[in-house]
């Protein structure tokens, strides 16, 4: 019972850290102007959907690996790791491209204010590149959590949040040797935070002793495994994506 309570606690902390990037950006960007804060708020539904997709793949990987390890099927668990990483990179790149393609009509539908529109475009044109590191680090986080290790994934998430918190003011306002990038600086700090989490997570998976590892030799795509991965993670995607849809329709009038 205690272990289950610890798992729930760590998952809640993980979810809070995942969504803290936007909160941190908003806190610093609000010092630029009200329009800048509005621009970040307009971007929130897009980034939430991106996070929801990352959680979809991560939860699917988590459930599969935990099941295979429980059945003593080590090879299948390792195969799931490889599938998860390939999906994280591939879908992450696809979502990156899609977000760049849809942001013009999306922001145009929600604001008639040219300054807000330009600020939104500036923020999202950089923030879109968070998706590959976001998906990869969440996938690895869920892989390691499936083995019962809840602590290590929390720490590489914290490292990313700290980087975002430190670099936000440096890049937004141009402190010290850093250029004043305004709202683009907030987006870049977010991307750097996710990138650091991805690098630490990947190094942890590859170079430390874990109960699962990447399978390369003899690997082949298993369509049934992919089907299960998507189906197991889909409820988590719906739960997280609904927040984005509700936010868009209920709280974002045309500005």
CSV table of C-alpha atoms in Angstrom, one decimal:
chain,number,residue,atom,x,y,z
A,1,UNK,CA,0.0,0.0,0.0
A,2,UNK,CA,2.8,2.4,0.9
A,3,UNK,CA,4.5,1.7,-2.5
A,4,UNK,CA,1.3,2.4,-4.3
A,5,UNK,CA,0.9,5.7,-2.5
A,6,UNK,CA,4.5,6.6,-3.4
A,7,UNK,CA,3.8,5.8,-7.0
A,8,UNK,CA,0.7,8.0,-7.0
A,9,UNK,CA,2.6,10.8,-5.4
A,10,UNK,CA,5.5,10.6,-7.9
A,11,UNK,CA,3.0,10.6,-10.8
A,12,UNK,CA,1.3,13.7,-9.5
A,13,UNK,CA,4.6,15.4,-9.1
A,14,UNK,CA,5.5,14.4,-12.7
A,15,UNK,CA,2.3,15.8,-14.1
A,16,UNK,CA,2.8,19.0,-12.2
A,17,UNK,CA,6.4,19.4,-13.6
A,18,UNK,CA,5.2,18.6,-17.1
A,19,UNK,CA,2.7,21.5,-17.1
A,20,UNK,CA,4.8,23.9,-15.1
A,21,UNK,CA,6.7,25.1,-18.2
A,22,UNK,CA,3.8,27.1,-19.4
A,23,UNK,CA,3.2,28.6,-15.9
A,24,UNK,CA,6.8,29.6,-15.6
A,25,UNK,CA,6.8,31.2,-19.1
A,26,UNK,CA,3.6,33.1,-18.2
A,27,UNK,CA,5.1,34.4,-15.0
A,28,UNK,CA,8.1,36.0,-16.7
A,29,UNK,CA,6.4,37.0,-20.0
A,30,UNK,CA,3.7,38.9,-18.0
A,31,UNK,CA,6.5,41.4,-17.2
A,32,UNK,CA,6.9,42.2,-20.9
A,33,UNK,CA,3.3,43.2,-21.5
A,34,UNK,CA,-0.3,42.1,-21.3
A,35,UNK,CA,-0.3,41.2,-25.0
A,36,UNK,CA,2.7,39.0,-24.5
A,37,UNK,CA,1.0,37.1,-21.7
A,38,UNK,CA,-2.1,36.7,-23.9
A,39,UNK,CA,0.1,35.3,-26.7
A,40,UNK,CA,1.4,32.6,-24.4
A,41,UNK,CA,-2.1,31.9,-23.2
A,42,UNK,CA,-3.3,31.4,-26.8
A,43,UNK,CA,-0.5,28.9,-27.3
A,44,UNK,CA,-1.5,26.9,-24.3
A,45,UNK,CA,-4.1,24.6,-26.1
A,46,UNK,CA,-1.5,23.7,-28.7
A,47,UNK,CA,1.2,22.8,-26.2
A,48,UNK,CA,-1.3,20.9,-24.1
A,49,UNK,CA,-2.3,18.8,-27.1
A,50,UNK,CA,1.4,18.1,-27.7
A,51,UNK,CA,1.9,17.1,-24.1
A,52,UNK,CA,-1.2,14.9,-24.3
A,53,UNK,CA,0.2,13.0,-27.3
A,54,UNK,CA,3.5,12.5,-25.5
A,55,UNK,CA,1.6,11.1,-22.5
A,56,UNK,CA,-0.4,8.8,-24.9
A,57,UNK,CA,2.8,7.1,-26.2
A,58,UNK,CA,4.4,7.2,-22.7
A,59,UNK,CA,1.5,5.5,-21.0
A,60,UNK,CA,1.2,2.9,-23.7
A,61,UNK,CA,4.9,2.0,-23.4
A,62,UNK,CA,4.6,2.0,-19.6
A,63,UNK,CA,1.7,-0.5,-19.5
A,64,UNK,CA,3.2,-2.8,-22.1
A,65,UNK,CA,6.6,-2.9,-20.4
A,66,UNK,CA,5.2,-3.5,-16.9
A,67,UNK,CA,3.1,-6.3,-18.2
A,68,UNK,CA,5.9,-8.0,-20.0
A,69,UNK,CA,8.2,-7.7,-17.0
A,70,UNK,CA,5.5,-9.2,-14.8
A,71,UNK,CA,5.3,-12.1,-17.2
A,72,UNK,CA,9.1,-12.5,-17.3
A,73,UNK,CA,9.2,-11.6,-21.0
A,74,UNK,CA,12.4,-9.5,-21.0
A,75,UNK,CA,12.9,-9.6,-24.8
A,76,UNK,CA,9.4,-8.3,-25.4
A,77,UNK,CA,9.9,-5.5,-22.8
A,78,UNK,CA,13.2,-4.5,-24.6
A,79,UNK,CA,11.4,-4.5,-27.9
A,80,UNK,CA,8.8,-2.2,-26.5
A,81,UNK,CA,11.5,0.2,-25.5
A,82,UNK,CA,12.7,0.4,-29.1
A,83,UNK,CA,9.2,0.8,-30.5
A,84,UNK,CA,8.6,3.6,-27.9
A,85,UNK,CA,11.7,5.5,-28.9
A,86,UNK,CA,11.0,5.2,-32.6
A,87,UNK,CA,7.5,6.4,-32.1
A,88,UNK,CA,8.6,9.3,-29.9
A,89,UNK,CA,11.1,10.6,-32.5
A,90,UNK,CA,8.7,10.0,-35.5
A,91,UNK,CA,5.5,11.4,-34.0
A,92,UNK,CA,7.4,14.2,-32.3
A,93,UNK,CA,8.8,15.3,-35.7
A,94,UNK,CA,5.3,15.0,-37.2
A,95,UNK,CA,3.7,17.1,-34.5
A,96,UNK,CA,6.5,19.7,-34.8
A,97,UNK,CA,5.7,20.1,-38.5
A,98,UNK,CA,1.9,20.2,-37.9
A,99,UNK,CA,2.2,22.8,-35.2
A,100,UNK,CA,4.2,25.0,-37.5
A,101,UNK,CA,1.6,24.5,-40.3
A,102,UNK,CA,-1.5,25.2,-38.2
A,103,UNK,CA,-0.4,28.1,-36.1
A,104,UNK,CA,-1.2,30.8,-38.6
A,105,UNK,CA,-4.9,29.8,-39.1
A,106,UNK,CA,-5.2,28.9,-35.4
A,107,UNK,CA,-4.0,32.3,-34.1
A,108,UNK,CA,-5.8,34.1,-36.8
A,109,UNK,CA,-9.1,32.5,-35.7
A,110,UNK,CA,-8.7,33.8,-32.1
A,111,UNK,CA,-7.3,37.3,-32.4
A,112,UNK,CA,-7.8,40.4,-34.5
A,113,UNK,CA,-5.0,42.2,-32.6
A,114,UNK,CA,-2.0,42.3,-34.9
A,115,UNK,CA,0.5,42.6,-32.0
A,116,UNK,CA,-0.9,39.6,-30.2
A,117,UNK,CA,-0.9,37.6,-33.4
A,118,UNK,CA,2.7,38.4,-34.1
A,119,UNK,CA,3.7,37.6,-30.5
A,120,UNK,CA,1.8,34.3,-30.7
A,121,UNK,CA,3.6,33.4,-33.9
A,122,UNK,CA,7.0,34.3,-32.5
A,123,UNK,CA,6.4,32.2,-29.4
A,124,UNK,CA,5.0,29.1,-31.1
A,125,UNK,CA,7.4,29.2,-34.0
A,126,UNK,CA,10.2,28.4,-31.5
A,127,UNK,CA,8.1,26.4,-28.9
A,128,UNK,CA,7.0,23.9,-31.6
A,129,UNK,CA,10.5,22.4,-31.5
A,130,UNK,CA,10.0,21.2,-28.0
A,131,UNK,CA,8.0,18.3,-29.2
A,132,UNK,CA,10.7,15.8,-30.1
A,133,UNK,CA,12.6,16.2,-26.8
A,134,UNK,CA,9.3,16.3,-25.0
A,135,UNK,CA,8.0,13.0,-26.4
A,136,UNK,CA,11.4,11.2,-26.0
A,137,UNK,CA,11.9,12.2,-22.4
A,138,UNK,CA,8.3,11.3,-21.4
A,139,UNK,CA,8.6,7.9,-23.2
A,140,UNK,CA,11.9,7.1,-21.3
A,141,UNK,CA,10.3,8.4,-18.1
A,142,UNK,CA,7.5,5.9,-18.5
A,143,UNK,CA,9.8,3.1,-19.5
A,144,UNK,CA,11.9,3.5,-16.3
A,145,UNK,CA,8.8,4.0,-14.1
A,146,UNK,CA,7.4,0.7,-15.5
A,147,UNK,CA,10.4,-1.1,-13.9
A,148,UNK,CA,9.4,0.4,-10.5
A,149,UNK,CA,12.0,3.2,-10.4
A,150,UNK,CA,9.9,6.4,-9.8
A,151,UNK,CA,12.7,8.6,-8.5
A,152,UNK,CA,15.2,8.9,-11.4
A,153,UNK,CA,12.5,10.1,-13.9
A,154,UNK,CA,11.4,12.8,-11.5
A,155,UNK,CA,14.9,14.2,-11.2
A,156,UNK,CA,15.5,14.5,-14.9
A,157,UNK,CA,12.2,16.3,-15.2
A,158,UNK,CA,13.2,18.6,-12.4
A,159,UNK,CA,16.5,19.4,-14.2
A,160,UNK,CA,14.5,20.5,-17.3
A,161,UNK,CA,12.2,22.7,-15.2
A,162,UNK,CA,15.1,24.3,-13.4
A,163,UNK,CA,16.8,25.1,-16.8
A,164,UNK,CA,13.6,26.7,-18.0
A,165,UNK,CA,13.2,28.7,-14.8
A,166,UNK,CA,16.8,30.0,-15.0
A,167,UNK,CA,17.0,30.7,-18.7
A,168,UNK,CA,13.6,32.4,-19.0
A,169,UNK,CA,14.6,35.7,-17.4
A,170,UNK,CA,18.1,35.5,-19.0
A,171,UNK,CA,16.8,35.1,-22.5
A,172,UNK,CA,13.6,37.2,-22.2
A,173,UNK,CA,15.2,40.3,-20.7
A,174,UNK,CA,18.8,39.9,-21.9
A,175,UNK,CA,20.7,39.6,-18.6
A,176,UNK,CA,24.4,39.5,-18.7
A,177,UNK,CA,25.9,38.0,-21.9
A,178,UNK,CA,22.5,36.8,-23.2
A,179,UNK,CA,20.6,38.8,-25.8
A,180,UNK,CA,17.1,40.2,-25.1
A,181,UNK,CA,14.9,37.9,-27.1
A,182,UNK,CA,11.5,38.8,-25.6
A,183,UNK,CA,8.8,36.2,-26.0
A,184,UNK,CA,11.1,34.1,-28.2
A,185,UNK,CA,13.4,33.8,-25.3
A,186,UNK,CA,10.7,32.2,-23.2
A,187,UNK,CA,10.0,29.7,-26.0
A,188,UNK,CA,13.7,28.9,-26.4
A,189,UNK,CA,14.1,28.4,-22.6
A,190,UNK,CA,11.3,25.9,-22.8
A,191,UNK,CA,12.9,24.0,-25.7
A,192,UNK,CA,16.3,24.0,-23.8
A,193,UNK,CA,14.6,22.6,-20.7
A,194,UNK,CA,13.0,19.7,-22.6
A,195,UNK,CA,16.2,19.1,-24.5
A,196,UNK,CA,18.2,18.7,-21.3
A,197,UNK,CA,15.6,16.3,-19.8
A,198,UNK,CA,15.8,14.2,-23.0
A,199,UNK,CA,19.6,14.1,-23.0
A,200,UNK,CA,19.7,13.1,-19.3
A,201,UNK,CA,16.9,10.5,-19.8
A,202,UNK,CA,18.6,9.0,-22.8
A,203,UNK,CA,22.0,8.7,-21.0
A,204,UNK,CA,20.3,7.2,-18.0
A,205,UNK,CA,18.6,4.6,-20.2
A,206,UNK,CA,21.7,3.7,-22.2
A,207,UNK,CA,24.6,4.0,-19.8
A,208,UNK,CA,23.2,3.0,-16.4
A,209,UNK,CA,21.9,-0.3,-15.3
A,210,UNK,CA,18.2,-0.5,-16.0
A,211,UNK,CA,15.8,-3.4,-16.0
A,212,UNK,CA,15.0,-2.6,-19.7
A,213,UNK,CA,17.2,-1.6,-22.5
A,214,UNK,CA,17.1,-0.7,-26.2
A,215,UNK,CA,16.9,-3.7,-28.5
A,216,UNK,CA,18.7,-3.3,-31.8
A,217,UNK,CA,19.9,-6.8,-32.8
A,218,UNK,CA,17.0,-8.8,-34.3
A,219,UNK,CA,14.5,-5.9,-33.9
A,220,UNK,CA,11.6,-5.8,-36.2
A,221,UNK,CA,8.4,-3.8,-36.1
A,222,UNK,CA,5.6,-5.7,-34.4
A,223,UNK,CA,2.2,-4.4,-35.6
A,224,UNK,CA,0.3,-6.1,-32.7
A,225,UNK,CA,2.6,-4.5,-30.2
A,226,UNK,CA,2.0,-1.1,-31.8
A,227,UNK,CA,-1.7,-1.6,-31.7
A,228,UNK,CA,-1.6,-2.4,-28.0
A,229,UNK,CA,0.6,0.5,-27.3
A,230,UNK,CA,-1.7,3.0,-28.9
A,231,UNK,CA,-4.8,1.5,-27.4
A,232,UNK,CA,-3.5,1.3,-23.8
A,233,UNK,CA,-2.3,4.9,-23.9
A,234,UNK,CA,-5.4,6.4,-25.6
A,235,UNK,CA,-7.5,7.0,-22.5
A,236,UNK,CA,-4.7,9.1,-21.0
A,237,UNK,CA,-4.5,11.1,-24.2
A,238,UNK,CA,-8.3,11.8,-24.2
A,239,UNK,CA,-8.2,12.8,-20.6
A,240,UNK,CA,-5.4,15.3,-21.1
A,241,UNK,CA,-6.6,16.5,-24.5
A,242,UNK,CA,-10.1,17.4,-23.2
A,243,UNK,CA,-8.5,20.1,-21.1
A,244,UNK,CA,-7.1,21.7,-24.2
A,245,UNK,CA,-10.4,21.5,-26.1
A,246,UNK,CA,-12.3,22.9,-23.1
A,247,UNK,CA,-9.8,25.7,-22.7
A,248,UNK,CA,-10.1,26.7,-26.4
A,249,UNK,CA,-13.9,26.7,-26.6
A,250,UNK,CA,-14.8,28.1,-23.2
A,251,UNK,CA,-12.1,30.6,-22.3
A,252,UNK,CA,-10.6,32.0,-25.5
A,253,UNK,CA,-13.0,34.5,-27.2
A,254,UNK,CA,-11.7,36.3,-30.2
A,255,UNK,CA,-9.4,39.0,-29.0
